[in-house]
Short mmCIF file of C-alpha atoms and ligand atoms in Angstrom, two decimals:
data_model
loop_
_atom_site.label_atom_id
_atom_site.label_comp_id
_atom_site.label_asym_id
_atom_site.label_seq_id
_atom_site.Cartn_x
_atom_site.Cartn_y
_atom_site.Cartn_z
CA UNK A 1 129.28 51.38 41.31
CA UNK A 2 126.91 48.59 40.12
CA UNK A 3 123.93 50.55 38.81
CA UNK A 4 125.59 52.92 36.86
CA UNK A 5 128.57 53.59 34.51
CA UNK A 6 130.45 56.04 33.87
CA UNK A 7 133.47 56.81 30.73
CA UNK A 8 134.78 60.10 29.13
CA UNK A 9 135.50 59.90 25.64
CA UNK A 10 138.09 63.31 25.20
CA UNK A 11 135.83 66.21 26.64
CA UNK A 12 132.30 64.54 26.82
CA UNK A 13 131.45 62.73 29.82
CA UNK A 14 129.07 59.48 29.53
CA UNK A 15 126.68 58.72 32.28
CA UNK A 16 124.75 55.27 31.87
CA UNK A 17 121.96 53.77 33.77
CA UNK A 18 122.60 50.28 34.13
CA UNK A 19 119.97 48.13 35.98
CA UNK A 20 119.10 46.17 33.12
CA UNK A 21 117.04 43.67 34.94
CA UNK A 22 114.66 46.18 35.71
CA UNK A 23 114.62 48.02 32.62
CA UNK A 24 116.77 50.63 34.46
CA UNK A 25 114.37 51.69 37.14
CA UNK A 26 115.27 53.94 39.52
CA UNK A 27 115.76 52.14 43.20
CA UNK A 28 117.78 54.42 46.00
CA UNK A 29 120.81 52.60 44.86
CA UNK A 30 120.96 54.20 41.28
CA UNK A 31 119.30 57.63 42.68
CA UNK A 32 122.62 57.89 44.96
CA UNK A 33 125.24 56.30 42.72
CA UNK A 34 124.14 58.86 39.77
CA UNK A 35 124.06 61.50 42.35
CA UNK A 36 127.81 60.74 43.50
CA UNK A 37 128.80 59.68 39.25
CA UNK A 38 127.75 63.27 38.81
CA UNK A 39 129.69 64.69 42.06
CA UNK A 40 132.68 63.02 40.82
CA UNK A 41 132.33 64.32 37.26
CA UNK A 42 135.89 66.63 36.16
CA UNK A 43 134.35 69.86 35.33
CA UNK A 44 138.51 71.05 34.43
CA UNK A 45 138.28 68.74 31.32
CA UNK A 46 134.20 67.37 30.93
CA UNK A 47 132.36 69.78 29.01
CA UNK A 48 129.11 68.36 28.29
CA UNK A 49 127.62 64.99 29.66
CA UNK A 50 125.33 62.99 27.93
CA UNK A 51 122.99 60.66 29.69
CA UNK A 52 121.84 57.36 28.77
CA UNK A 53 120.52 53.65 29.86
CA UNK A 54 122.01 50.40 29.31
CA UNK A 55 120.69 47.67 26.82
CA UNK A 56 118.37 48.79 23.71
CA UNK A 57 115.06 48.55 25.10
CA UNK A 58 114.73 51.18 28.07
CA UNK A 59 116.32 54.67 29.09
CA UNK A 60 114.99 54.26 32.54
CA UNK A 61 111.30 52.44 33.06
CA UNK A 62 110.92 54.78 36.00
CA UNK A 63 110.92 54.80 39.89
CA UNK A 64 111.06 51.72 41.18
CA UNK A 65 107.67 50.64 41.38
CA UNK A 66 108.86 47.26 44.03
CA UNK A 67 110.94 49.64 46.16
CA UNK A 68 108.10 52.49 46.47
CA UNK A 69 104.98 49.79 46.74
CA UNK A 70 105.40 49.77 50.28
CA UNK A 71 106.69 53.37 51.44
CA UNK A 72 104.50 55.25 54.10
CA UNK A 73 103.84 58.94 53.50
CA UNK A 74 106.88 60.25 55.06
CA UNK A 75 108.88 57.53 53.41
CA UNK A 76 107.42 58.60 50.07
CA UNK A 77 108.27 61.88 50.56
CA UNK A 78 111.68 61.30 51.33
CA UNK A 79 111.66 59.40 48.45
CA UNK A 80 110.59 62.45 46.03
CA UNK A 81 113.03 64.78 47.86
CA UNK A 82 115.90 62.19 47.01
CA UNK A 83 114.96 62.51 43.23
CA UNK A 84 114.50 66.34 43.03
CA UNK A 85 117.01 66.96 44.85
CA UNK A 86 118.92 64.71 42.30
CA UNK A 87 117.67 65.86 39.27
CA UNK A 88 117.68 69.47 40.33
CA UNK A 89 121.46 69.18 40.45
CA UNK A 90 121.29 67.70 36.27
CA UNK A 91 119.31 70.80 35.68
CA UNK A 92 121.44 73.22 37.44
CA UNK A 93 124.98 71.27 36.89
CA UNK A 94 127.20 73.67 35.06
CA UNK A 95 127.79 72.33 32.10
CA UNK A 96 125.16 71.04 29.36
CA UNK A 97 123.71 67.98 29.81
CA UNK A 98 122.15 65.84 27.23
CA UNK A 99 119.18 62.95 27.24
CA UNK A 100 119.69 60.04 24.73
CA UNK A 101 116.88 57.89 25.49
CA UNK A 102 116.93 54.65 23.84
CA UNK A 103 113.72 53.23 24.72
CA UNK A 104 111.14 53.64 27.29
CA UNK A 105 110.96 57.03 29.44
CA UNK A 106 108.21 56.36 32.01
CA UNK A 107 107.51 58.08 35.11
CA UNK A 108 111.04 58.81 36.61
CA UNK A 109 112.45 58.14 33.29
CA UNK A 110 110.70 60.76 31.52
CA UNK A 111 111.26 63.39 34.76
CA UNK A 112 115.17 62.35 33.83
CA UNK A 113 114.93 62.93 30.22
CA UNK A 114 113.23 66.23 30.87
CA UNK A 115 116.05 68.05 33.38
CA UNK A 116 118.76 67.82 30.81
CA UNK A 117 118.86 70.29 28.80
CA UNK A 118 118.39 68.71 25.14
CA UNK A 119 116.43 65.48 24.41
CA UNK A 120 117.42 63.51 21.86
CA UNK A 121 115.91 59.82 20.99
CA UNK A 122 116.05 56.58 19.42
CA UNK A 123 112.98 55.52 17.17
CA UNK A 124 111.82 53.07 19.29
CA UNK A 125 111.72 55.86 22.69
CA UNK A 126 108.51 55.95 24.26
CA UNK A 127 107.47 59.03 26.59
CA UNK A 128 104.82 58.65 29.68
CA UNK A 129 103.69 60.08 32.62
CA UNK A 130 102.01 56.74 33.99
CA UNK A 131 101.86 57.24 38.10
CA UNK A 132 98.35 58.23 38.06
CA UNK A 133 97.59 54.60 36.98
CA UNK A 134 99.73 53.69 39.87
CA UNK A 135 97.48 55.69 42.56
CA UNK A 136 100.40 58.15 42.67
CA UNK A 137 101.34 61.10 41.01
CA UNK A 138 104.10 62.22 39.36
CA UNK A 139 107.32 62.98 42.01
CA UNK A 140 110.33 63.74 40.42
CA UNK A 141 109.21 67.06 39.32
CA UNK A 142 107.00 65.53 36.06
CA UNK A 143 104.19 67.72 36.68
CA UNK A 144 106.71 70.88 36.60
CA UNK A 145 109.01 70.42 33.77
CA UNK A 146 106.62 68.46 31.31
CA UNK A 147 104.32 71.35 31.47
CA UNK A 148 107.14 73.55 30.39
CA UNK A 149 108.60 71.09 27.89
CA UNK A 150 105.44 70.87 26.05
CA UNK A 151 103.04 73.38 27.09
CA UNK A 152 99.88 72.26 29.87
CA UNK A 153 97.55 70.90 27.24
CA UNK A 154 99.53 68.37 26.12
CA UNK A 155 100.96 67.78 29.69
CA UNK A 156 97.88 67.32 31.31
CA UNK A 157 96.89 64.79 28.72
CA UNK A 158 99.83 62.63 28.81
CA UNK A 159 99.81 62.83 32.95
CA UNK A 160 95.54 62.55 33.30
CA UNK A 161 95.58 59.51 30.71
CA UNK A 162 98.93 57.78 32.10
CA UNK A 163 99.54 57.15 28.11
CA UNK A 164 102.88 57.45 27.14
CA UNK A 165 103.85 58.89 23.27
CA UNK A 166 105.90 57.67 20.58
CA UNK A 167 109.22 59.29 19.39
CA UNK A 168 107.71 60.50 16.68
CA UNK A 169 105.10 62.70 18.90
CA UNK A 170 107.59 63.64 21.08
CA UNK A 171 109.26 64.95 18.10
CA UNK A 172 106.40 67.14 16.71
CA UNK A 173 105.43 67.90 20.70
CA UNK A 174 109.04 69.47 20.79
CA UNK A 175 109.98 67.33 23.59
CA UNK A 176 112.67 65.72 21.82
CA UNK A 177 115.12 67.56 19.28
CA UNK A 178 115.94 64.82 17.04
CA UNK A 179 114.59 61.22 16.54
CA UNK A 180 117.51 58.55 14.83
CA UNK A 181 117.61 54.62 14.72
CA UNK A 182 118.64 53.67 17.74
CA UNK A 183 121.83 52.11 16.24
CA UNK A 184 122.70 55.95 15.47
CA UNK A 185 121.44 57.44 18.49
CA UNK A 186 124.38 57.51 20.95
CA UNK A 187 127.12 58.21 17.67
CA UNK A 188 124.40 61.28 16.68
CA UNK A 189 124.59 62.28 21.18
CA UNK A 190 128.65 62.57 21.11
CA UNK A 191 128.57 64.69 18.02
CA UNK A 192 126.43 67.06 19.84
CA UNK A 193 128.27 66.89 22.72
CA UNK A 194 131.01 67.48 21.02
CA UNK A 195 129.77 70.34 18.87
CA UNK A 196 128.79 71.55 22.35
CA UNK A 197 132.55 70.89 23.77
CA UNK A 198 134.77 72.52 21.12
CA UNK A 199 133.06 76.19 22.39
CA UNK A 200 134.23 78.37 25.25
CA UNK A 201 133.31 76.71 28.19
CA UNK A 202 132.84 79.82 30.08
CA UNK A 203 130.69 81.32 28.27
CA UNK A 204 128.52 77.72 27.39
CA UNK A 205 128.29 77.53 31.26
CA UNK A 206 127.16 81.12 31.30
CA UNK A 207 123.89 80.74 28.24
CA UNK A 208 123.11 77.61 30.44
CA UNK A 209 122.70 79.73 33.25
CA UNK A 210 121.28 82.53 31.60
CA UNK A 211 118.44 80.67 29.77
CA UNK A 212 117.66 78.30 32.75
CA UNK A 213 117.47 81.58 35.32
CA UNK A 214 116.29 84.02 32.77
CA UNK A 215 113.39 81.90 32.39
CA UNK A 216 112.37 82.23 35.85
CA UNK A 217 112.29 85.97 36.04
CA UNK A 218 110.54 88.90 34.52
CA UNK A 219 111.74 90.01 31.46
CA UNK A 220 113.43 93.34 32.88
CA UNK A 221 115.31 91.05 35.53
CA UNK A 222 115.97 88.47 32.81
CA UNK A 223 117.91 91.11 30.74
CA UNK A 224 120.03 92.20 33.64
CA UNK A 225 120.98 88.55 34.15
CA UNK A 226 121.90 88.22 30.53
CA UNK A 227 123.99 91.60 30.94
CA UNK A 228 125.58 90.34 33.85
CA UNK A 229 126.71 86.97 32.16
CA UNK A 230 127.62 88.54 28.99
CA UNK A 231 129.88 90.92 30.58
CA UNK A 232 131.38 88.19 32.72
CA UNK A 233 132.75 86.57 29.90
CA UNK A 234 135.30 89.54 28.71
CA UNK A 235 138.73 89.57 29.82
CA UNK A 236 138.87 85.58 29.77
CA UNK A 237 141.27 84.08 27.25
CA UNK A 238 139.41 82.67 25.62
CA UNK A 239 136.77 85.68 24.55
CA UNK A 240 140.19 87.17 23.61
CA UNK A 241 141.06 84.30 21.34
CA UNK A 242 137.60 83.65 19.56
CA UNK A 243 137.47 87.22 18.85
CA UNK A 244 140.95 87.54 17.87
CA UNK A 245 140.90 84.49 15.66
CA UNK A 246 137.93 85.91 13.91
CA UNK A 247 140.01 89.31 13.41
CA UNK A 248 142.66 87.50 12.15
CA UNK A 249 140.85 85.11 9.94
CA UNK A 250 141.92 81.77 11.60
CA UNK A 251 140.59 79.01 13.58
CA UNK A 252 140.38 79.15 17.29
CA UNK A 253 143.51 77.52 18.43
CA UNK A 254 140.88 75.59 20.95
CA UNK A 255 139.43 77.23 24.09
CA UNK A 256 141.51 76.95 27.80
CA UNK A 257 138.11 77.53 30.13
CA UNK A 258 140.17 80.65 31.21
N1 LIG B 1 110.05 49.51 38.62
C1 LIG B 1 110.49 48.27 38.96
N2 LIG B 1 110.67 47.27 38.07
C2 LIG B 1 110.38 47.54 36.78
C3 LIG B 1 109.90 48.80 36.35
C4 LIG B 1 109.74 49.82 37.35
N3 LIG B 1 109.35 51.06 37.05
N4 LIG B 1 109.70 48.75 35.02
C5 LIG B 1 110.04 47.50 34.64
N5 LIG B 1 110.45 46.77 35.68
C6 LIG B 1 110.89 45.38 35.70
C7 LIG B 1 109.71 44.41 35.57
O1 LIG B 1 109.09 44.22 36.81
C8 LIG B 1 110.39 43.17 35.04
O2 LIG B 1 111.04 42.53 36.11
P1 LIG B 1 110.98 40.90 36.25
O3 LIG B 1 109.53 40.54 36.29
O4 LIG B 1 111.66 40.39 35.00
O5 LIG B 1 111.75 40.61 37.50
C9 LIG B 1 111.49 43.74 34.14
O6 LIG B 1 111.68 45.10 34.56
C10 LIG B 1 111.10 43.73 32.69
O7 LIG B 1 109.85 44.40 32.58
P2 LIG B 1 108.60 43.77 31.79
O8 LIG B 1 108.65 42.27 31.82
O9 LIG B 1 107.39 44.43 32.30
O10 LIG B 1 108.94 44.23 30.30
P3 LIG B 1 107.90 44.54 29.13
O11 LIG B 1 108.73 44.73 27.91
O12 LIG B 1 106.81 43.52 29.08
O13 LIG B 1 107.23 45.96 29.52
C11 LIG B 1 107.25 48.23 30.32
C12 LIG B 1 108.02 47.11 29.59
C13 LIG B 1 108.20 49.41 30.52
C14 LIG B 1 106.07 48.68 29.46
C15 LIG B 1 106.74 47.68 31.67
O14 LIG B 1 107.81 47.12 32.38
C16 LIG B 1 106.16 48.76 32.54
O15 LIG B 1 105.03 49.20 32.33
N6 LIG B 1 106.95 49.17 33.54
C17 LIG B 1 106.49 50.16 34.51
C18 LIG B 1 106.50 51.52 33.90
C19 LIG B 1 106.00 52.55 34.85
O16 LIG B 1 104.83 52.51 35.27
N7 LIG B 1 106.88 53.45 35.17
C20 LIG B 1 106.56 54.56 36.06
C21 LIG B 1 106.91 54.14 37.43
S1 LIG B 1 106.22 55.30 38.55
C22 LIG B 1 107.20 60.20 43.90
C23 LIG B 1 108.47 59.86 43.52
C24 LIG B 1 108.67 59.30 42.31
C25 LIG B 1 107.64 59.02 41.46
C26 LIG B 1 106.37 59.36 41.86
C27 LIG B 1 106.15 59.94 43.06
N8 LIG B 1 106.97 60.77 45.15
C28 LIG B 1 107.69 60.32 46.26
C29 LIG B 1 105.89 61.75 45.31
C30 LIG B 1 107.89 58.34 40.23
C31 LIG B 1 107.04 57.37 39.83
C32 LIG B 1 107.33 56.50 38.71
O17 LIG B 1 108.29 56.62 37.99
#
Protein backbone atom coordinates (compact mmCIF):
# COMPACT_ATOMS: atom_id res chain seq x y z
CA UNK A 1 0.00 0.00 0.00
CA UNK A 2 1.43 3.54 -0.58
CA UNK A 3 -0.90 5.70 1.52
CA UNK A 4 -0.90 3.86 4.48
CA UNK A 5 1.17 1.68 6.89
CA UNK A 6 0.61 -0.76 8.81
CA UNK A 7 3.00 -2.78 11.92
CA UNK A 8 1.98 -4.79 15.09
CA UNK A 9 4.10 -4.33 17.93
CA UNK A 10 3.09 -7.83 20.21
CA UNK A 11 -0.83 -7.46 20.53
CA UNK A 12 -1.45 -3.78 19.39
CA UNK A 13 -1.92 -3.17 15.87
CA UNK A 14 -0.60 0.30 14.28
CA UNK A 15 -2.50 1.89 11.51
CA UNK A 16 -0.75 5.08 9.92
CA UNK A 17 -1.91 7.55 7.44
CA UNK A 18 0.80 8.32 5.26
CA UNK A 19 0.22 10.93 2.48
CA UNK A 20 2.54 13.31 3.78
CA UNK A 21 2.51 15.59 0.84
CA UNK A 22 -0.87 16.40 1.51
CA UNK A 23 -0.82 16.59 5.10
CA UNK A 24 -2.51 13.13 5.03
CA UNK A 25 -5.72 14.01 3.31
CA UNK A 26 -8.03 11.63 2.56
CA UNK A 27 -8.16 10.87 -1.49
CA UNK A 28 -10.12 7.38 -2.55
CA UNK A 29 -6.75 5.82 -2.52
CA UNK A 30 -6.20 6.08 1.36
CA UNK A 31 -10.18 5.72 2.02
CA UNK A 32 -9.77 2.08 0.33
CA UNK A 33 -6.27 1.10 1.39
CA UNK A 34 -7.33 1.87 5.24
CA UNK A 35 -10.50 0.11 4.51
CA UNK A 36 -8.61 -3.16 3.23
CA UNK A 37 -5.37 -2.36 6.23
CA UNK A 38 -8.33 -2.78 8.53
CA UNK A 39 -9.90 -5.98 6.63
CA UNK A 40 -6.61 -7.54 6.84
CA UNK A 41 -6.10 -6.72 10.51
CA UNK A 42 -5.51 -10.43 12.78
CA UNK A 43 -8.27 -10.17 15.20
CA UNK A 44 -6.64 -14.00 16.71
CA UNK A 45 -3.63 -11.96 18.04
CA UNK A 46 -4.48 -7.76 17.53
CA UNK A 47 -6.28 -6.59 20.40
CA UNK A 48 -6.52 -2.98 20.16
CA UNK A 49 -5.42 -0.72 17.14
CA UNK A 50 -4.30 2.58 17.44
CA UNK A 51 -4.56 5.04 14.65
CA UNK A 52 -2.29 7.65 13.59
CA UNK A 53 -0.73 9.99 10.63
CA UNK A 54 2.65 10.16 9.35
CA UNK A 55 5.15 13.15 9.92
CA UNK A 56 4.60 15.60 13.08
CA UNK A 57 2.49 18.17 11.70
CA UNK A 58 -0.97 16.53 10.64
CA UNK A 59 -3.22 13.43 11.72
CA UNK A 60 -5.17 13.75 8.58
CA UNK A 61 -5.91 17.54 7.06
CA UNK A 62 -9.17 16.07 5.86
CA UNK A 63 -10.99 14.94 2.61
CA UNK A 64 -9.26 15.70 -0.15
CA UNK A 65 -10.25 19.01 -0.98
CA UNK A 66 -8.40 18.59 -5.02
CA UNK A 67 -10.09 15.20 -5.45
CA UNK A 68 -13.74 16.43 -4.23
CA UNK A 69 -13.44 20.15 -6.00
CA UNK A 70 -14.85 18.76 -8.97
CA UNK A 71 -17.39 15.85 -7.95
CA UNK A 72 -21.09 16.22 -9.22
CA UNK A 73 -23.84 15.46 -6.71
CA UNK A 74 -24.01 11.85 -7.23
CA UNK A 75 -20.26 11.69 -7.28
CA UNK A 76 -20.23 13.48 -3.94
CA UNK A 77 -22.43 11.28 -2.54
CA UNK A 78 -20.67 8.34 -3.42
CA UNK A 79 -17.96 9.95 -2.04
CA UNK A 80 -19.61 10.34 1.62
CA UNK A 81 -20.95 6.75 1.41
CA UNK A 82 -17.22 5.57 0.79
CA UNK A 83 -16.18 7.34 4.11
CA UNK A 84 -19.13 6.24 6.35
CA UNK A 85 -19.18 3.29 5.23
CA UNK A 86 -15.39 3.29 6.18
CA UNK A 87 -15.46 4.77 9.31
CA UNK A 88 -18.60 2.99 10.40
CA UNK A 89 -16.55 -0.21 10.22
CA UNK A 90 -13.62 1.75 12.92
CA UNK A 91 -16.61 2.38 15.06
CA UNK A 92 -18.14 -0.96 14.95
CA UNK A 93 -14.69 -3.07 14.44
CA UNK A 94 -14.50 -5.44 17.33
CA UNK A 95 -11.85 -4.55 19.09
CA UNK A 96 -10.95 -0.96 20.63
CA UNK A 97 -9.63 1.41 18.54
CA UNK A 98 -7.64 4.38 19.50
CA UNK A 99 -7.01 8.12 17.86
CA UNK A 100 -3.46 9.59 18.39
CA UNK A 101 -3.63 12.68 16.51
CA UNK A 102 -0.46 14.43 16.13
CA UNK A 103 -1.43 17.53 14.53
CA UNK A 104 -4.20 18.86 12.54
CA UNK A 105 -7.78 17.02 12.59
CA UNK A 106 -9.84 18.93 10.00
CA UNK A 107 -12.89 17.94 8.32
CA UNK A 108 -12.36 14.16 7.55
CA UNK A 109 -9.63 14.16 10.01
CA UNK A 110 -11.61 15.13 12.87
CA UNK A 111 -14.75 12.64 11.59
CA UNK A 112 -11.61 9.94 11.91
CA UNK A 113 -10.49 10.95 15.25
CA UNK A 114 -14.05 10.90 16.45
CA UNK A 115 -15.15 6.99 15.41
CA UNK A 116 -12.44 5.48 17.51
CA UNK A 117 -13.27 4.97 20.54
CA UNK A 118 -10.66 7.08 22.74
CA UNK A 119 -8.93 10.30 21.54
CA UNK A 120 -5.81 10.98 22.62
CA UNK A 121 -3.45 14.03 21.31
CA UNK A 122 -0.28 15.69 20.86
CA UNK A 123 0.01 19.42 22.10
CA UNK A 124 0.25 20.81 18.96
CA UNK A 125 -3.42 18.78 17.62
CA UNK A 126 -5.81 21.07 16.29
CA UNK A 127 -9.66 20.05 15.98
CA UNK A 128 -12.13 21.61 13.12
CA UNK A 129 -15.10 21.17 11.40
CA UNK A 130 -14.12 23.58 8.39
CA UNK A 131 -16.47 22.32 5.22
CA UNK A 132 -18.92 24.97 5.71
CA UNK A 133 -16.14 27.41 4.62
CA UNK A 134 -15.74 25.10 1.75
CA UNK A 135 -19.57 25.46 0.53
CA UNK A 136 -19.98 21.90 1.85
CA UNK A 137 -20.90 20.36 4.87
CA UNK A 138 -19.58 17.99 6.93
CA UNK A 139 -19.77 14.13 5.21
CA UNK A 140 -18.09 11.67 7.02
CA UNK A 141 -20.58 11.61 9.73
CA UNK A 142 -19.04 15.08 11.57
CA UNK A 143 -22.33 16.45 12.18
CA UNK A 144 -23.36 13.01 14.02
CA UNK A 145 -20.57 12.02 16.20
CA UNK A 146 -19.19 15.59 17.14
CA UNK A 147 -22.53 16.37 18.52
CA UNK A 148 -22.24 13.34 20.70
CA UNK A 149 -18.55 13.79 21.48
CA UNK A 150 -19.11 17.15 22.84
CA UNK A 151 -22.63 17.92 23.27
CA UNK A 152 -24.67 20.31 20.25
CA UNK A 153 -23.61 23.64 21.66
CA UNK A 154 -20.26 23.28 21.28
CA UNK A 155 -20.76 21.24 17.99
CA UNK A 156 -22.71 23.64 16.31
CA UNK A 157 -20.14 26.27 17.08
CA UNK A 158 -17.13 24.57 15.90
CA UNK A 159 -19.21 23.31 12.53
CA UNK A 160 -21.29 27.03 11.99
CA UNK A 161 -17.84 28.98 12.50
CA UNK A 162 -15.54 26.37 10.47
CA UNK A 163 -12.93 27.25 13.49
CA UNK A 164 -11.04 24.51 14.55
CA UNK A 165 -9.83 24.21 18.60
CA UNK A 166 -6.67 23.70 20.24
CA UNK A 167 -5.65 20.51 22.20
CA UNK A 168 -6.04 22.11 25.10
CA UNK A 169 -9.98 22.84 24.37
CA UNK A 170 -10.44 19.67 23.11
CA UNK A 171 -9.19 18.55 26.37
CA UNK A 172 -11.58 20.54 28.66
CA UNK A 173 -14.46 19.92 25.70
CA UNK A 174 -13.86 16.13 26.57
CA UNK A 175 -13.12 15.38 23.08
CA UNK A 176 -9.77 14.21 23.75
CA UNK A 177 -8.73 12.07 26.94
CA UNK A 178 -5.28 13.12 27.35
CA UNK A 179 -3.07 15.90 25.77
CA UNK A 180 1.13 14.94 25.82
CA UNK A 181 4.11 16.48 23.78
CA UNK A 182 3.92 15.11 20.75
CA UNK A 183 7.35 13.40 21.24
CA UNK A 184 5.32 11.32 24.00
CA UNK A 185 2.21 10.94 22.24
CA UNK A 186 2.48 7.64 20.29
CA UNK A 187 4.85 5.93 23.49
CA UNK A 188 1.70 7.33 25.92
CA UNK A 189 -1.03 5.46 22.70
CA UNK A 190 0.81 1.84 23.01
CA UNK A 191 0.65 1.94 26.75
CA UNK A 192 -2.99 2.30 26.47
CA UNK A 193 -3.28 -0.05 24.01
CA UNK A 194 -1.56 -2.17 25.82
CA UNK A 195 -3.28 -1.64 29.15
CA UNK A 196 -6.27 -2.29 26.87
CA UNK A 197 -4.57 -5.69 25.41
CA UNK A 198 -3.44 -7.51 28.58
CA UNK A 199 -7.56 -7.89 29.47
CA UNK A 200 -9.91 -10.61 28.29
CA UNK A 201 -10.51 -9.99 24.89
CA UNK A 202 -13.89 -11.39 24.99
CA UNK A 203 -15.23 -9.62 27.27
CA UNK A 204 -13.26 -6.02 26.00
CA UNK A 205 -15.02 -6.86 22.64
CA UNK A 206 -18.24 -7.35 24.54
CA UNK A 207 -18.18 -3.48 26.82
CA UNK A 208 -17.29 -2.16 23.25
CA UNK A 209 -20.34 -3.48 22.04
CA UNK A 210 -22.35 -2.91 24.91
CA UNK A 211 -21.55 0.83 25.36
CA UNK A 212 -21.58 1.61 21.56
CA UNK A 213 -25.26 -0.30 21.18
CA UNK A 214 -26.47 0.47 24.62
CA UNK A 215 -26.18 3.95 23.72
CA UNK A 216 -28.53 3.71 20.98
CA UNK A 217 -31.40 2.20 22.85
CA UNK A 218 -33.71 2.97 25.68
CA UNK A 219 -32.51 2.36 28.87
CA UNK A 220 -34.77 -0.87 29.54
CA UNK A 221 -33.38 -2.34 26.11
CA UNK A 222 -29.91 -1.07 27.01
CA UNK A 223 -29.92 -3.23 30.22
CA UNK A 224 -31.01 -6.35 28.44
CA UNK A 225 -28.09 -5.84 26.04
CA UNK A 226 -25.71 -5.45 28.93
CA UNK A 227 -27.34 -8.75 30.47
CA UNK A 228 -26.97 -10.47 27.38
CA UNK A 229 -23.16 -9.59 27.00
CA UNK A 230 -22.38 -10.10 30.53
CA UNK A 231 -23.74 -13.48 30.55
CA UNK A 232 -21.98 -14.29 27.30
CA UNK A 233 -18.81 -14.01 28.81
CA UNK A 234 -19.16 -17.08 31.49
CA UNK A 235 -18.00 -20.39 30.66
CA UNK A 236 -14.98 -18.87 28.53
CA UNK A 237 -11.51 -19.61 29.89
CA UNK A 238 -10.65 -16.96 30.44
CA UNK A 239 -13.68 -15.58 32.91
CA UNK A 240 -12.63 -18.88 34.59
CA UNK A 241 -9.05 -17.81 34.95
CA UNK A 242 -9.47 -14.04 36.01
CA UNK A 243 -11.82 -15.17 38.54
CA UNK A 244 -9.88 -18.03 39.63
CA UNK A 245 -6.64 -16.11 39.82
CA UNK A 246 -8.36 -13.61 41.98
CA UNK A 247 -9.58 -16.65 44.31
CA UNK A 248 -6.35 -17.84 44.44
CA UNK A 249 -4.48 -14.66 44.95
CA UNK A 250 -2.26 -14.72 41.76
CA UNK A 251 -1.81 -13.02 38.57
CA UNK A 252 -3.73 -13.96 35.53
CA UNK A 253 -1.51 -16.34 33.76
CA UNK A 254 -2.57 -14.01 30.53
CA UNK A 255 -5.95 -14.32 28.76
CA UNK A 256 -6.42 -17.08 25.54
CA UNK A 257 -9.62 -15.05 23.83
CA UNK A 258 -11.37 -18.41 24.67
N1 LIG B 1 -6.95 18.21 0.77
C1 LIG B 1 -5.98 18.23 -0.17
N2 LIG B 1 -4.75 18.74 0.03
C2 LIG B 1 -4.49 19.25 1.25
C3 LIG B 1 -5.46 19.28 2.28
C4 LIG B 1 -6.75 18.72 2.00
N3 LIG B 1 -7.72 18.64 2.92
N4 LIG B 1 -4.91 19.87 3.36
C5 LIG B 1 -3.64 20.18 3.01
N5 LIG B 1 -3.39 19.83 1.75
C6 LIG B 1 -2.16 20.01 0.99
C7 LIG B 1 -1.98 21.45 0.54
O1 LIG B 1 -2.72 21.71 -0.62
C8 LIG B 1 -0.48 21.52 0.33
O2 LIG B 1 -0.18 20.91 -0.90
P1 LIG B 1 0.92 21.59 -1.91
O3 LIG B 1 0.44 22.98 -2.17
O4 LIG B 1 2.22 21.56 -1.12
O5 LIG B 1 0.93 20.68 -3.09
C9 LIG B 1 0.07 20.61 1.42
O6 LIG B 1 -1.03 19.76 1.82
C10 LIG B 1 0.55 21.36 2.62
O7 LIG B 1 -0.52 22.20 3.05
P2 LIG B 1 -0.31 23.77 3.34
O8 LIG B 1 0.81 24.33 2.50
O9 LIG B 1 -1.63 24.41 3.25
O10 LIG B 1 0.21 23.72 4.84
P3 LIG B 1 0.01 24.83 5.97
O11 LIG B 1 0.84 24.39 7.11
O12 LIG B 1 0.23 26.21 5.43
O13 LIG B 1 -1.55 24.73 6.40
C11 LIG B 1 -3.57 23.55 6.97
C12 LIG B 1 -2.03 23.56 6.99
C13 LIG B 1 -4.06 22.19 7.47
C14 LIG B 1 -4.10 24.64 7.91
C15 LIG B 1 -4.06 23.83 5.52
O14 LIG B 1 -3.43 22.93 4.65
C16 LIG B 1 -5.53 23.64 5.37
O15 LIG B 1 -6.32 24.51 5.76
N6 LIG B 1 -5.91 22.50 4.77
C17 LIG B 1 -7.30 22.22 4.48
C18 LIG B 1 -8.02 21.83 5.74
C19 LIG B 1 -9.46 21.57 5.49
O16 LIG B 1 -10.21 22.49 5.09
N7 LIG B 1 -9.83 20.36 5.73
C20 LIG B 1 -11.21 19.92 5.58
C21 LIG B 1 -11.37 19.39 4.22
S1 LIG B 1 -13.08 19.20 3.89
C22 LIG B 1 -18.66 14.81 2.10
C23 LIG B 1 -17.60 13.95 2.27
C24 LIG B 1 -16.53 14.36 2.98
C25 LIG B 1 -16.44 15.61 3.51
C26 LIG B 1 -17.51 16.46 3.33
C27 LIG B 1 -18.60 16.07 2.64
N8 LIG B 1 -19.77 14.42 1.36
C28 LIG B 1 -19.60 13.66 0.20
C29 LIG B 1 -21.10 14.91 1.73
C30 LIG B 1 -15.25 16.04 4.18
C31 LIG B 1 -14.78 17.27 3.96
C32 LIG B 1 -13.48 17.71 4.44
O17 LIG B 1 -12.76 17.02 5.13
Amino acid sequence: MSTVCYTQEGAVGVVTVDRPKALNALNSEVLDELRRTFEAIDLETVRCVVVTGAGEKSFVAGADIGEMSSLTRAEGEAFGKKGNDLFRMIETFPIPVIAAVNGYALGGGCELALCCDIRICSENAQFGQPEVGLGITPGFGGTQRLVRAVGPGRAKEMIYTARSIKAEDALRAGLVNAVYPLAELMPAAMKLAGNIAKNAPIAVRACKKAINEGTQLDMDSAVALEEKLFGSCFETEDQREGMQAFLEKRKVEGFKNR
